[in-house]
Short mmCIF file of C-alpha atoms in Angstrom, two decimals:
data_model
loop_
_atom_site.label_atom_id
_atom_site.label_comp_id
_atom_site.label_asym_id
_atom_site.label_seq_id
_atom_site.Cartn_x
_atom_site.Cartn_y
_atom_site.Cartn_z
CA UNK A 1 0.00 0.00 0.00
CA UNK A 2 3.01 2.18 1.21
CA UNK A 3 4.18 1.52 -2.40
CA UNK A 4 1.53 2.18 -4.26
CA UNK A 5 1.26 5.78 -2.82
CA UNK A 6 4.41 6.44 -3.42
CA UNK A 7 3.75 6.16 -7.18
CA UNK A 8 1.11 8.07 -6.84
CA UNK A 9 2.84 10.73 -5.96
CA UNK A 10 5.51 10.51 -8.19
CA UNK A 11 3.42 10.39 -11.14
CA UNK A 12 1.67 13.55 -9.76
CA UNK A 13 4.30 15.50 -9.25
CA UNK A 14 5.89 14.35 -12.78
CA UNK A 15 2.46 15.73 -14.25
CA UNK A 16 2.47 19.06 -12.54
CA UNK A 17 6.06 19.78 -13.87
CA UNK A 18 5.24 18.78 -17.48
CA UNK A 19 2.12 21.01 -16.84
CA UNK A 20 4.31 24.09 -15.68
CA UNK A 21 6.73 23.51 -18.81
CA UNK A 22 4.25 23.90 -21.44
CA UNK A 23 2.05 26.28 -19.43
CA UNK A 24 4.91 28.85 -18.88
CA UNK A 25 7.73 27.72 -21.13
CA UNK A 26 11.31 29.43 -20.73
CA UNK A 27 11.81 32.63 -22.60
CA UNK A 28 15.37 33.16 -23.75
CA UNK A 29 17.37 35.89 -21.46
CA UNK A 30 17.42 39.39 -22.68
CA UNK A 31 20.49 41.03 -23.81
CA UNK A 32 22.10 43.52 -21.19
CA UNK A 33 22.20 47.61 -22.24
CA UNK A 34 26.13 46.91 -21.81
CA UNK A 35 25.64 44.36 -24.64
CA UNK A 36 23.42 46.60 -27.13
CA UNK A 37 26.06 49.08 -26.83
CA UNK A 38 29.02 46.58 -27.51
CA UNK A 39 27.23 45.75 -30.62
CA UNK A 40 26.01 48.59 -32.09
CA UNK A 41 30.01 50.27 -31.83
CA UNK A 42 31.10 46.81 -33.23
CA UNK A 43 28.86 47.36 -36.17
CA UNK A 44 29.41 51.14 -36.64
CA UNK A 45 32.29 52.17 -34.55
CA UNK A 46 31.73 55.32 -32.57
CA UNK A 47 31.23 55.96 -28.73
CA UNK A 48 27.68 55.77 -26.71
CA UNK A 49 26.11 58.43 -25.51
CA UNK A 50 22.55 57.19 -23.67
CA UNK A 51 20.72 53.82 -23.71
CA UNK A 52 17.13 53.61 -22.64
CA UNK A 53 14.52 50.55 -22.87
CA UNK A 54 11.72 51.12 -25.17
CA UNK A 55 9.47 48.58 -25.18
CA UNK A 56 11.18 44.83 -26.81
CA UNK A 57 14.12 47.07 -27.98
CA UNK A 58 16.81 49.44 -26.81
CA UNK A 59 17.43 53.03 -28.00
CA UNK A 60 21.00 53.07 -28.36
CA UNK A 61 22.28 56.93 -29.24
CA UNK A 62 25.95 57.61 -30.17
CA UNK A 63 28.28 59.47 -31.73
CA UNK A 64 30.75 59.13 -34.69
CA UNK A 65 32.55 61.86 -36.44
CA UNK A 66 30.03 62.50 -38.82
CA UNK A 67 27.05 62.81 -36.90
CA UNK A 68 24.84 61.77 -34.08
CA UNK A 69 23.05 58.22 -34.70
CA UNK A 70 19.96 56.46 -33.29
CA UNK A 71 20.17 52.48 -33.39
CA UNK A 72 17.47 49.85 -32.36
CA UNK A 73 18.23 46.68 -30.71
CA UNK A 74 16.17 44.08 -30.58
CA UNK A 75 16.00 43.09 -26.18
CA UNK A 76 15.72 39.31 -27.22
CA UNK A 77 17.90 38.54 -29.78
CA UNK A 78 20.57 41.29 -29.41
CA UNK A 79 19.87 41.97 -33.29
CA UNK A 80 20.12 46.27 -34.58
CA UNK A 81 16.56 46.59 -36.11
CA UNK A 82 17.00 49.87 -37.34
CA UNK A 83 20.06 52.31 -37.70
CA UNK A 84 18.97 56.34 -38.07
CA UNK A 85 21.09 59.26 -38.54
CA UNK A 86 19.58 61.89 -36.03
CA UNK A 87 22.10 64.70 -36.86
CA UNK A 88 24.86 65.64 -38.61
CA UNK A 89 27.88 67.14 -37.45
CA UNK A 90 29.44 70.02 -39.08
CA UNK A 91 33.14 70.97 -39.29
CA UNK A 92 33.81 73.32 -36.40
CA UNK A 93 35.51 75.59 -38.89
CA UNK A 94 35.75 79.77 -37.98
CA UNK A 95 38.97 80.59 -39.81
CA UNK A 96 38.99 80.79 -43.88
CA UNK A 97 41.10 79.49 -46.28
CA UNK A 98 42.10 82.65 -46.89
CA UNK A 99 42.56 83.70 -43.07
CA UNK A 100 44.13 80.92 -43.01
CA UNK A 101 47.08 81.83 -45.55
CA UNK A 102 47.14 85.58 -44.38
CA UNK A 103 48.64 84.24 -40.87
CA UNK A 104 51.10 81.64 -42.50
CA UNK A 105 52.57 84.25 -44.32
CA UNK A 106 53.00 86.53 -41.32
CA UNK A 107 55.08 83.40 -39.85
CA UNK A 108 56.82 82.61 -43.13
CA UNK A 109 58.44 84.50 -46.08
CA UNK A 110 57.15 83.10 -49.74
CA UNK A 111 54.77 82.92 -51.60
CA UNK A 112 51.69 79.90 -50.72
CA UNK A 113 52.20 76.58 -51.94
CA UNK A 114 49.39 74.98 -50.71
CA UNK A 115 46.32 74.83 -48.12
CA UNK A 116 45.13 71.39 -46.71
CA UNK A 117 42.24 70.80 -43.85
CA UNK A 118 42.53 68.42 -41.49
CA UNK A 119 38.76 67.69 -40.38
CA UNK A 120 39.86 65.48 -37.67
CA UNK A 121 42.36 67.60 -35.61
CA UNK A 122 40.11 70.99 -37.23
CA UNK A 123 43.31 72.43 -37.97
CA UNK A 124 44.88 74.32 -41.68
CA UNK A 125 48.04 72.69 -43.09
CA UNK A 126 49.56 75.64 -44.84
CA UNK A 127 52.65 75.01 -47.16
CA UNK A 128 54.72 78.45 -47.65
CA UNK A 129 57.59 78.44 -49.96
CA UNK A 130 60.57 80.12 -51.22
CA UNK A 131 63.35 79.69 -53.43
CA UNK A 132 65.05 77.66 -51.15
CA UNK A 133 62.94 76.75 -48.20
CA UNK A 134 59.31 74.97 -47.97
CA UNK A 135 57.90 75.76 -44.59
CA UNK A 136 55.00 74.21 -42.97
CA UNK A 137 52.56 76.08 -41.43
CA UNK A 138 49.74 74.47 -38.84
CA UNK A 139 47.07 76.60 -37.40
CA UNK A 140 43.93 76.30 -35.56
CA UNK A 141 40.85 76.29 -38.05
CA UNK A 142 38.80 77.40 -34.88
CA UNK A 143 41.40 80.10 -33.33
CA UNK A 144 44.07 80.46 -36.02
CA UNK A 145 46.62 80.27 -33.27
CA UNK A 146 49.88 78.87 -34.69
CA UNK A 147 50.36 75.22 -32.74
CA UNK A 148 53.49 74.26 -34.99
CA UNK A 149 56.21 75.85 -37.90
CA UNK A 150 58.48 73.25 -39.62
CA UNK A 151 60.90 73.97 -42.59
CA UNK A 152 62.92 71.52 -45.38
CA UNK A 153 64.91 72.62 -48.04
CA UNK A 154 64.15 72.74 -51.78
CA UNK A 155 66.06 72.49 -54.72
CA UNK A 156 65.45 75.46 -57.09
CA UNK A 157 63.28 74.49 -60.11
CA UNK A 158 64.27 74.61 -63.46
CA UNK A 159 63.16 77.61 -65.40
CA UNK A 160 59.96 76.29 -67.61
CA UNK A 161 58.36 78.11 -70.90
CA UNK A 162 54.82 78.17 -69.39
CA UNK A 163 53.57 77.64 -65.92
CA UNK A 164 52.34 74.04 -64.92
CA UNK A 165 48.79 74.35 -63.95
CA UNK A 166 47.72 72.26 -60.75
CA UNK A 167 45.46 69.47 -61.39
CA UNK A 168 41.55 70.00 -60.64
CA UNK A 169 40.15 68.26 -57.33
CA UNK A 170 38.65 65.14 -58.37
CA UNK A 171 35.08 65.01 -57.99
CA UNK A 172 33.23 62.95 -54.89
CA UNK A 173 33.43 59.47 -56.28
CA UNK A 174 29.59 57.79 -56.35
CA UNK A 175 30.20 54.05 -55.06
CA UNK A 176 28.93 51.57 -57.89
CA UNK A 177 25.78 49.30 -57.28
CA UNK A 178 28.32 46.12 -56.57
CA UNK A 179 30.36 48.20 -54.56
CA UNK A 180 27.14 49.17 -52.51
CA UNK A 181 26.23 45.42 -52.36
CA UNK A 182 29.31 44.32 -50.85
CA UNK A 183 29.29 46.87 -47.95
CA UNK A 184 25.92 45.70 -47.52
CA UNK A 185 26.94 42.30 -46.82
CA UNK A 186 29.40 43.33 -44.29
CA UNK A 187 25.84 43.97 -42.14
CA UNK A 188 24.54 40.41 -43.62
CA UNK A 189 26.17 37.96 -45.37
CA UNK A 190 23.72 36.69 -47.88
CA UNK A 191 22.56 36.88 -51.37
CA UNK A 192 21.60 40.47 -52.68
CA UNK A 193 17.75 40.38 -54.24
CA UNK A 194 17.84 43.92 -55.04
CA UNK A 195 19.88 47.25 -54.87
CA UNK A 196 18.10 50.41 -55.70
CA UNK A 197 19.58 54.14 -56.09
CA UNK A 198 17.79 56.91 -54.62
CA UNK A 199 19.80 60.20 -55.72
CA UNK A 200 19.12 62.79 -52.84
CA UNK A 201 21.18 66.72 -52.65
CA UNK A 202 24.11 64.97 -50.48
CA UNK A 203 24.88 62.44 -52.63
CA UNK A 204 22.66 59.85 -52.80
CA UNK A 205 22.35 56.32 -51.48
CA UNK A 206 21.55 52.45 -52.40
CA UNK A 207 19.03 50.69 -51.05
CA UNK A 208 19.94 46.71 -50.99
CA UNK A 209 18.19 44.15 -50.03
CA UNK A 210 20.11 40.72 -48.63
CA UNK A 211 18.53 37.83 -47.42
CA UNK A 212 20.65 34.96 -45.86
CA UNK A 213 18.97 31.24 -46.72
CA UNK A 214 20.86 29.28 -44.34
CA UNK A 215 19.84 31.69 -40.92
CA UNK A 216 16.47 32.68 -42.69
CA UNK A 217 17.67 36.93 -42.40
CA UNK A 218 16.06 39.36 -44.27
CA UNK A 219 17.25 42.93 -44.28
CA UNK A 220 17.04 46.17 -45.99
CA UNK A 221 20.31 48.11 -45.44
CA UNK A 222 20.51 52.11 -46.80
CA UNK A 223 24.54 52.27 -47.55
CA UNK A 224 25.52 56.48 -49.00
CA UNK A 225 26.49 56.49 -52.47
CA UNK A 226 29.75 58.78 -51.75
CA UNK A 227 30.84 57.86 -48.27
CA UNK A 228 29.85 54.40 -48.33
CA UNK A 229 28.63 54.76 -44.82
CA UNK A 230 25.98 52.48 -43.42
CA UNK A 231 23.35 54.67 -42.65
CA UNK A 232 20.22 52.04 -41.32
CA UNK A 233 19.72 48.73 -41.20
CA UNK A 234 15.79 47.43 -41.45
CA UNK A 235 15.36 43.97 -40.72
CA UNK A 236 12.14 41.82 -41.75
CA UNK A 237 10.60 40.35 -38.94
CA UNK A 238 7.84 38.61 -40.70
CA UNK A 239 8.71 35.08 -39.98
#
């Protein structure tokens, strides 16, 4: 008898468990804010500036150089959804080309060879020269104070008929529609279905479509036509 109840019991309690488990199955863990972050700057590089919950997903903001960017990620599967520029960031520039070579040439004798910004550092590269000496000039593009002055020598140049003209700037290079697909892919891995080209005043960008067989991924991913940048990532959630 003794027995017998304890099989009872046994068989009970092995029914409420199998009850609980299909009841209230496991749900995977979520993903941490520290590891949205990590993967949105693994993605697109940058640094985080704020990371709130908003409903299954996290509002990731941070900055690159170019601008201020908003990126979704997904609380469950750690996946970006979407990837938004919210601003872009302008060169803090206050001193001119011009200014720029009118203060060189108070710090060096010559005549100007050449001007070259540095967006990075925000600072002028001015190249002063003379028949004998090419000095470097680099200034402040916000102040115009002088932070460095560096000389070489130069060998005097053979007289000429007629002046060399400089070459022309090359235009801002438009990335082809393979070219687009393969930064694409660098988001997903997978086989392109389609890449459209949307000219806008900045440049432009491509649309392209991958979709990965073996992980069943779908995503639309907006990658600018000049910069190549990746500027959002949809994905397709329908399965």
């Amino acid at each position: 008898m003794r027995k017998w109840m304890l099989m009872a019991s046994a068989t009970i309690l092995f029914g409420v468990a199998v009850l609980a488990f299909v009841l209230f199955p496991r749900t995977s863990p979520e993903v941490t804010a520290d590891q949205a972050n990590e993967t949105v700057i693994s993605l697109y590089g940058g640094e985080v500036e704020q990371t709130t919950e908003s409903g299954d997903a996290y509002r990731v903001e941070f900055n690159r150089p170019d601008g201020r960017y908003l990126a979704l990620v997904n609380r469950q599967s750690g996946q970006v959804e979407t990837m938004e520029l919210l601003e872009k960031t302008e060169a803090a520039k206050e001193v001119t080309e011009q200014q720029a070579e009118e203060i060189a040439l108070e710090q060096a004798t010559g005549t100007i060879d050449s001007v070259a910004y540095n967006e990075e550092r925000n600072e002028y590269d001015v190249k002063v020269k003379e028949e004998t000496q090419l000095s470097t000039v680099v200034l402040s593009a916000a102040t115009g104070e002088v932070r460095k002055i560096s000389q070489e020598p130069v060998e005097p140049s053979a007289p000429v008929d007629e002046p060399v003209p400089e070459p022309e700037p090359e235009p801002d290079r438009v990335i082809t529609r393979d070219e687009a697909i393969v930064l694409a892919q660098e988001t997903l891995n997978g086989e392109a279905q389609e890449a459209e080209f949307v000219q806008t005043t900045d440049g432009g960008y491509y649309l392209v479509e991958i979709e990965n067989d073996q992980t069943d991924q779908e995503a639309t991913i907006q990658i600018h036509a000049i910069r190549g940048d990746t500027m959002s990532v949809e994905w397709d959630e329908d399965d």
